[in-house]
Amino acid sequence: QVQLVESGGGLVQAGGSLRLSCAASGRIFNSYNMGWFRQAPGKEREFVAAIRWSGGSTYYADSVNGRFTISRDNAKNTVYLRMNSLKPEDTAVYYCASCACYGLAYLYESSYDYWGQGTQVTVSS
């Protein structure tokens, strides 16, 4: 009932920047948080950042805090992830997700009901 489409991934050298977009459509009225997760080959999916539709409060994983910025445009139903100072360890498939969750639940992938297909980010050294 909720469709999420990521875009903006690509190949970038270490120290470079990328901006990811997540366009949401469908019945998103019950979505409270939007989040970005990432998954590298052979590793579990991990939390990157989240934002509230209402108020725009943001939350970041320690590994990206200070380098990544999540934002949203409510009128466009779009969430963005600006990634600066990229490192090779940032290489992963990045997923946009939506959840109707409260408190610290945004940290856990199990809290999210809808997921995009992901966009590949590759950072070369």
mmCIF file with all atom_site columns, C-alpha atoms in Angstrom:
data_model
loop_
_atom_site.group_PDB
_atom_site.id
_atom_site.type_symbol
_atom_site.label_atom_id
_atom_site.label_alt_id
_atom_site.label_comp_id
_atom_site.label_asym_id
_atom_site.label_entity_id
_atom_site.label_seq_id
_atom_site.pdbx_PDB_ins_code
_atom_site.Cartn_x
_atom_site.Cartn_y
_atom_site.Cartn_z
_atom_site.occupancy
_atom_site.B_iso_or_equiv
_atom_site.pdbx_formal_charge
_atom_site.auth_seq_id
_atom_site.auth_comp_id
_atom_site.auth_asym_id
_atom_site.auth_atom_id
_atom_site.pdbx_PDB_model_num
ATOM 1   C CA . GLN A 1 1   ? 0.000  0.000   0.000  1.00 0.00 ? 1   GLN A CA 1
ATOM 2   C CA . VAL A 1 2   ? 3.074  2.204   0.257  1.00 0.00 ? 2   VAL A CA 1
ATOM 3   C CA . GLN A 1 3   ? 5.542  2.428   -2.578 1.00 0.00 ? 3   GLN A CA 1
ATOM 4   C CA . LEU A 1 4   ? 9.078  3.688   -2.089 1.00 0.00 ? 4   LEU A CA 1
ATOM 5   C CA . VAL A 1 5   ? 11.531 4.327   -4.895 1.00 0.00 ? 5   VAL A CA 1
ATOM 6   C CA . GLU A 1 6   ? 15.159 5.209   -4.248 1.00 0.00 ? 6   GLU A CA 1
ATOM 7   C CA . SER A 1 7   ? 17.444 6.973   -6.663 1.00 0.00 ? 7   SER A CA 1
ATOM 8   C CA . GLY A 1 8   ? 20.770 8.762   -6.719 1.00 0.00 ? 8   GLY A CA 1
ATOM 9   C CA . GLY A 1 9   ? 23.205 5.953   -6.038 1.00 0.00 ? 9   GLY A CA 1
ATOM 10  C CA . GLY A 1 10  ? 26.368 5.481   -8.011 1.00 0.00 ? 10  GLY A CA 1
ATOM 11  C CA . LEU A 1 11  ? 30.126 5.228   -7.971 1.00 0.00 ? 11  LEU A CA 1
ATOM 12  C CA . VAL A 1 12  ? 32.126 7.878   -6.161 1.00 0.00 ? 12  VAL A CA 1
ATOM 13  C CA . GLN A 1 13  ? 35.682 8.133   -4.920 1.00 0.00 ? 13  GLN A CA 1
ATOM 14  C CA . ALA A 1 14  ? 36.527 8.439   -1.259 1.00 0.00 ? 14  ALA A CA 1
ATOM 15  C CA . GLY A 1 15  ? 35.851 11.919  0.044  1.00 0.00 ? 15  GLY A CA 1
ATOM 16  C CA . GLY A 1 16  ? 33.156 12.560  -2.513 1.00 0.00 ? 16  GLY A CA 1
ATOM 17  C CA . SER A 1 17  ? 29.440 13.163  -2.088 1.00 0.00 ? 17  SER A CA 1
ATOM 18  C CA . LEU A 1 18  ? 26.145 11.711  -3.230 1.00 0.00 ? 18  LEU A CA 1
ATOM 19  C CA . ARG A 1 19  ? 22.535 12.643  -2.657 1.00 0.00 ? 19  ARG A CA 1
ATOM 20  C CA . LEU A 1 20  ? 19.963 9.890   -2.449 1.00 0.00 ? 20  LEU A CA 1
ATOM 21  C CA . SER A 1 21  ? 16.249 10.433  -2.921 1.00 0.00 ? 21  SER A CA 1
ATOM 22  C CA . CYS A 1 22  ? 13.283 8.360   -1.811 1.00 0.00 ? 22  CYS A CA 1
ATOM 23  C CA . ALA A 1 23  ? 9.941  9.103   -3.401 1.00 0.00 ? 23  ALA A CA 1
ATOM 24  C CA . ALA A 1 24  ? 6.968  7.802   -1.434 1.00 0.00 ? 24  ALA A CA 1
ATOM 25  C CA . SER A 1 25  ? 3.486  7.187   -2.749 1.00 0.00 ? 25  SER A CA 1
ATOM 26  C CA . GLY A 1 26  ? 0.354  5.337   -1.761 1.00 0.00 ? 26  GLY A CA 1
ATOM 27  C CA . ARG A 1 27  ? -1.232 5.205   1.666  1.00 0.00 ? 27  ARG A CA 1
ATOM 28  C CA . ILE A 1 28  ? 1.489  6.846   3.704  1.00 0.00 ? 28  ILE A CA 1
ATOM 29  C CA . PHE A 1 29  ? -0.832 8.590   6.151  1.00 0.00 ? 29  PHE A CA 1
ATOM 30  C CA . ASN A 1 30  ? 0.049  6.075   8.857  1.00 0.00 ? 30  ASN A CA 1
ATOM 31  C CA . SER A 1 31  ? 3.789  6.453   8.346  1.00 0.00 ? 31  SER A CA 1
ATOM 32  C CA . TYR A 1 32  ? 5.452  8.283   11.206 1.00 0.00 ? 32  TYR A CA 1
ATOM 33  C CA . ASN A 1 33  ? 9.145  7.841   10.447 1.00 0.00 ? 33  ASN A CA 1
ATOM 34  C CA . MET A 1 34  ? 11.121 7.457   7.280  1.00 0.00 ? 34  MET A CA 1
ATOM 35  C CA . GLY A 1 35  ? 14.463 5.770   7.517  1.00 0.00 ? 35  GLY A CA 1
ATOM 36  C CA . TRP A 1 36  ? 17.536 4.910   5.530  1.00 0.00 ? 36  TRP A CA 1
ATOM 37  C CA . PHE A 1 37  ? 19.240 1.561   6.012  1.00 0.00 ? 37  PHE A CA 1
ATOM 38  C CA . ARG A 1 38  ? 22.154 0.018   4.220  1.00 0.00 ? 38  ARG A CA 1
ATOM 39  C CA . GLN A 1 39  ? 23.418 -3.483  3.616  1.00 0.00 ? 39  GLN A CA 1
ATOM 40  C CA . ALA A 1 40  ? 26.880 -4.462  2.511  1.00 0.00 ? 40  ALA A CA 1
ATOM 41  C CA . PRO A 1 41  ? 27.556 -7.910  1.006  1.00 0.00 ? 41  PRO A CA 1
ATOM 42  C CA . GLY A 1 42  ? 27.678 -10.575 3.687  1.00 0.00 ? 42  GLY A CA 1
ATOM 43  C CA . LYS A 1 43  ? 26.512 -8.224  6.413  1.00 0.00 ? 43  LYS A CA 1
ATOM 44  C CA . GLU A 1 44  ? 23.229 -7.481  8.091  1.00 0.00 ? 44  GLU A CA 1
ATOM 45  C CA . ARG A 1 45  ? 21.177 -4.485  7.186  1.00 0.00 ? 45  ARG A CA 1
ATOM 46  C CA . GLU A 1 46  ? 22.019 -1.569  9.464  1.00 0.00 ? 46  GLU A CA 1
ATOM 47  C CA . PHE A 1 47  ? 20.362 1.658   10.436 1.00 0.00 ? 47  PHE A CA 1
ATOM 48  C CA . VAL A 1 48  ? 21.725 4.840   8.883  1.00 0.00 ? 48  VAL A CA 1
ATOM 49  C CA . ALA A 1 49  ? 19.318 7.693   9.563  1.00 0.00 ? 49  ALA A CA 1
ATOM 50  C CA . ALA A 1 50  ? 15.663 8.481   10.174 1.00 0.00 ? 50  ALA A CA 1
ATOM 51  C CA . ILE A 1 51  ? 13.386 11.482  10.056 1.00 0.00 ? 51  ILE A CA 1
ATOM 52  C CA . ARG A 1 52  ? 9.902  12.332  11.275 1.00 0.00 ? 52  ARG A CA 1
ATOM 53  C CA . TRP A 1 53  ? 7.400  13.471  8.693  1.00 0.00 ? 53  TRP A CA 1
ATOM 54  C CA . SER A 1 54  ? 5.957  15.808  11.277 1.00 0.00 ? 54  SER A CA 1
ATOM 55  C CA . GLY A 1 55  ? 8.457  18.237  12.729 1.00 0.00 ? 55  GLY A CA 1
ATOM 56  C CA . GLY A 1 56  ? 11.460 16.858  10.881 1.00 0.00 ? 56  GLY A CA 1
ATOM 57  C CA . SER A 1 57  ? 13.380 15.486  13.875 1.00 0.00 ? 57  SER A CA 1
ATOM 58  C CA . THR A 1 58  ? 16.395 13.538  12.689 1.00 0.00 ? 58  THR A CA 1
ATOM 59  C CA . TYR A 1 59  ? 18.419 10.621  14.022 1.00 0.00 ? 59  TYR A CA 1
ATOM 60  C CA . TYR A 1 60  ? 21.743 9.230   12.860 1.00 0.00 ? 60  TYR A CA 1
ATOM 61  C CA . ALA A 1 61  ? 23.913 6.227   13.363 1.00 0.00 ? 61  ALA A CA 1
ATOM 62  C CA . ASP A 1 62  ? 27.234 7.102   14.972 1.00 0.00 ? 62  ASP A CA 1
ATOM 63  C CA . SER A 1 63  ? 29.083 5.893   11.894 1.00 0.00 ? 63  SER A CA 1
ATOM 64  C CA . VAL A 1 64  ? 27.539 8.580   9.686  1.00 0.00 ? 64  VAL A CA 1
ATOM 65  C CA . ASN A 1 65  ? 26.776 11.365  12.124 1.00 0.00 ? 65  ASN A CA 1
ATOM 66  C CA . GLY A 1 66  ? 28.395 14.575  10.941 1.00 0.00 ? 66  GLY A CA 1
ATOM 67  C CA . ARG A 1 67  ? 28.811 13.308  7.384  1.00 0.00 ? 67  ARG A CA 1
ATOM 68  C CA . PHE A 1 68  ? 25.269 12.416  6.313  1.00 0.00 ? 68  PHE A CA 1
ATOM 69  C CA . THR A 1 69  ? 22.191 14.608  6.425  1.00 0.00 ? 69  THR A CA 1
ATOM 70  C CA . ILE A 1 70  ? 18.626 13.349  6.137  1.00 0.00 ? 70  ILE A CA 1
ATOM 71  C CA . SER A 1 71  ? 15.861 15.720  5.131  1.00 0.00 ? 71  SER A CA 1
ATOM 72  C CA . ARG A 1 72  ? 12.345 15.612  3.783  1.00 0.00 ? 72  ARG A CA 1
ATOM 73  C CA . ASP A 1 73  ? 9.991  17.549  1.565  1.00 0.00 ? 73  ASP A CA 1
ATOM 74  C CA . ASN A 1 74  ? 6.493  16.815  2.817  1.00 0.00 ? 74  ASN A CA 1
ATOM 75  C CA . ALA A 1 75  ? 4.838  18.451  -0.183 1.00 0.00 ? 75  ALA A CA 1
ATOM 76  C CA . LYS A 1 76  ? 6.698  16.086  -2.498 1.00 0.00 ? 76  LYS A CA 1
ATOM 77  C CA . ASN A 1 77  ? 6.530  13.046  -0.197 1.00 0.00 ? 77  ASN A CA 1
ATOM 78  C CA . THR A 1 78  ? 10.240 12.703  -0.690 1.00 0.00 ? 78  THR A CA 1
ATOM 79  C CA . VAL A 1 79  ? 13.079 11.969  1.711  1.00 0.00 ? 79  VAL A CA 1
ATOM 80  C CA . TYR A 1 80  ? 16.704 12.736  0.943  1.00 0.00 ? 80  TYR A CA 1
ATOM 81  C CA . LEU A 1 81  ? 20.023 11.543  2.226  1.00 0.00 ? 81  LEU A CA 1
ATOM 82  C CA . ARG A 1 82  ? 22.983 13.774  1.503  1.00 0.00 ? 82  ARG A CA 1
ATOM 83  C CA . MET A 1 83  ? 26.214 11.896  1.986  1.00 0.00 ? 83  MET A CA 1
ATOM 84  C CA . ASN A 1 84  ? 29.458 13.816  2.312  1.00 0.00 ? 84  ASN A CA 1
ATOM 85  C CA . SER A 1 85  ? 33.013 12.686  2.999  1.00 0.00 ? 85  SER A CA 1
ATOM 86  C CA . LEU A 1 86  ? 32.204 9.209   1.772  1.00 0.00 ? 86  LEU A CA 1
ATOM 87  C CA . LYS A 1 87  ? 34.414 6.334   2.831  1.00 0.00 ? 87  LYS A CA 1
ATOM 88  C CA . PRO A 1 88  ? 34.920 2.900   1.261  1.00 0.00 ? 88  PRO A CA 1
ATOM 89  C CA . GLU A 1 89  ? 33.117 1.374   4.241  1.00 0.00 ? 89  GLU A CA 1
ATOM 90  C CA . ASP A 1 90  ? 30.001 3.288   3.180  1.00 0.00 ? 90  ASP A CA 1
ATOM 91  C CA . THR A 1 91  ? 29.731 0.988   0.172  1.00 0.00 ? 91  THR A CA 1
ATOM 92  C CA . ALA A 1 92  ? 26.372 -0.778  0.369  1.00 0.00 ? 92  ALA A CA 1
ATOM 93  C CA . VAL A 1 93  ? 22.907 -0.983  -1.045 1.00 0.00 ? 93  VAL A CA 1
ATOM 94  C CA . TYR A 1 94  ? 20.932 1.821   0.537  1.00 0.00 ? 94  TYR A CA 1
ATOM 95  C CA . TYR A 1 95  ? 17.268 1.263   1.294  1.00 0.00 ? 95  TYR A CA 1
ATOM 96  C CA . CYS A 1 96  ? 14.513 3.692   2.091  1.00 0.00 ? 96  CYS A CA 1
ATOM 97  C CA . ALA A 1 97  ? 11.849 2.461   4.496  1.00 0.00 ? 97  ALA A CA 1
ATOM 98  C CA . SER A 1 98  ? 8.665  3.610   6.194  1.00 0.00 ? 98  SER A CA 1
ATOM 99  C CA . CYS A 1 99  ? 7.304  2.764   9.624  1.00 0.00 ? 99  CYS A CA 1
ATOM 100 C CA . ALA A 1 100 ? 4.501  3.641   11.976 1.00 0.00 ? 100 ALA A CA 1
ATOM 101 C CA . CYS A 1 101 ? 6.681  3.533   15.044 1.00 0.00 ? 101 CYS A CA 1
ATOM 102 C CA . TYR A 1 102 ? 7.438  5.391   18.240 1.00 0.00 ? 102 TYR A CA 1
ATOM 103 C CA . GLY A 1 103 ? 10.402 6.079   20.462 1.00 0.00 ? 103 GLY A CA 1
ATOM 104 C CA . LEU A 1 104 ? 13.557 4.179   19.594 1.00 0.00 ? 104 LEU A CA 1
ATOM 105 C CA . ALA A 1 105 ? 11.790 1.710   17.328 1.00 0.00 ? 105 ALA A CA 1
ATOM 106 C CA . TYR A 1 106 ? 13.147 3.567   14.290 1.00 0.00 ? 106 TYR A CA 1
ATOM 107 C CA . LEU A 1 107 ? 16.537 1.988   14.981 1.00 0.00 ? 107 LEU A CA 1
ATOM 108 C CA . TYR A 1 108 ? 15.388 -1.501  14.059 1.00 0.00 ? 108 TYR A CA 1
ATOM 109 C CA . GLU A 1 109 ? 14.619 -2.779  10.610 1.00 0.00 ? 109 GLU A CA 1
ATOM 110 C CA . SER A 1 110 ? 11.856 -4.981  12.004 1.00 0.00 ? 110 SER A CA 1
ATOM 111 C CA . SER A 1 111 ? 9.909  -1.822  12.825 1.00 0.00 ? 111 SER A CA 1
ATOM 112 C CA . TYR A 1 112 ? 9.605  -0.828  9.183  1.00 0.00 ? 112 TYR A CA 1
ATOM 113 C CA . ASP A 1 113 ? 6.631  -1.974  7.147  1.00 0.00 ? 113 ASP A CA 1
ATOM 114 C CA . TYR A 1 114 ? 7.595  -0.905  3.651  1.00 0.00 ? 114 TYR A CA 1
ATOM 115 C CA . TRP A 1 115 ? 10.877 -0.914  1.792  1.00 0.00 ? 115 TRP A CA 1
ATOM 116 C CA . GLY A 1 116 ? 12.192 0.334   -1.488 1.00 0.00 ? 116 GLY A CA 1
ATOM 117 C CA . GLN A 1 117 ? 14.242 -1.791  -3.847 1.00 0.00 ? 117 GLN A CA 1
ATOM 118 C CA . GLY A 1 118 ? 17.479 -0.105  -2.875 1.00 0.00 ? 118 GLY A CA 1
ATOM 119 C CA . THR A 1 119 ? 20.122 1.882   -4.680 1.00 0.00 ? 119 THR A CA 1
ATOM 120 C CA . GLN A 1 120 ? 23.773 0.896   -4.903 1.00 0.00 ? 120 GLN A CA 1
ATOM 121 C CA . VAL A 1 121 ? 26.422 3.200   -3.491 1.00 0.00 ? 121 VAL A CA 1
ATOM 122 C CA . THR A 1 122 ? 30.014 2.279   -4.223 1.00 0.00 ? 122 THR A CA 1
ATOM 123 C CA . VAL A 1 123 ? 32.894 4.267   -2.768 1.00 0.00 ? 123 VAL A CA 1
ATOM 124 C CA . SER A 1 124 ? 36.303 3.568   -4.226 1.00 0.00 ? 124 SER A CA 1
ATOM 125 C CA . SER A 1 125 ? 39.624 4.254   -2.562 1.00 0.00 ? 125 SER A CA 1
#
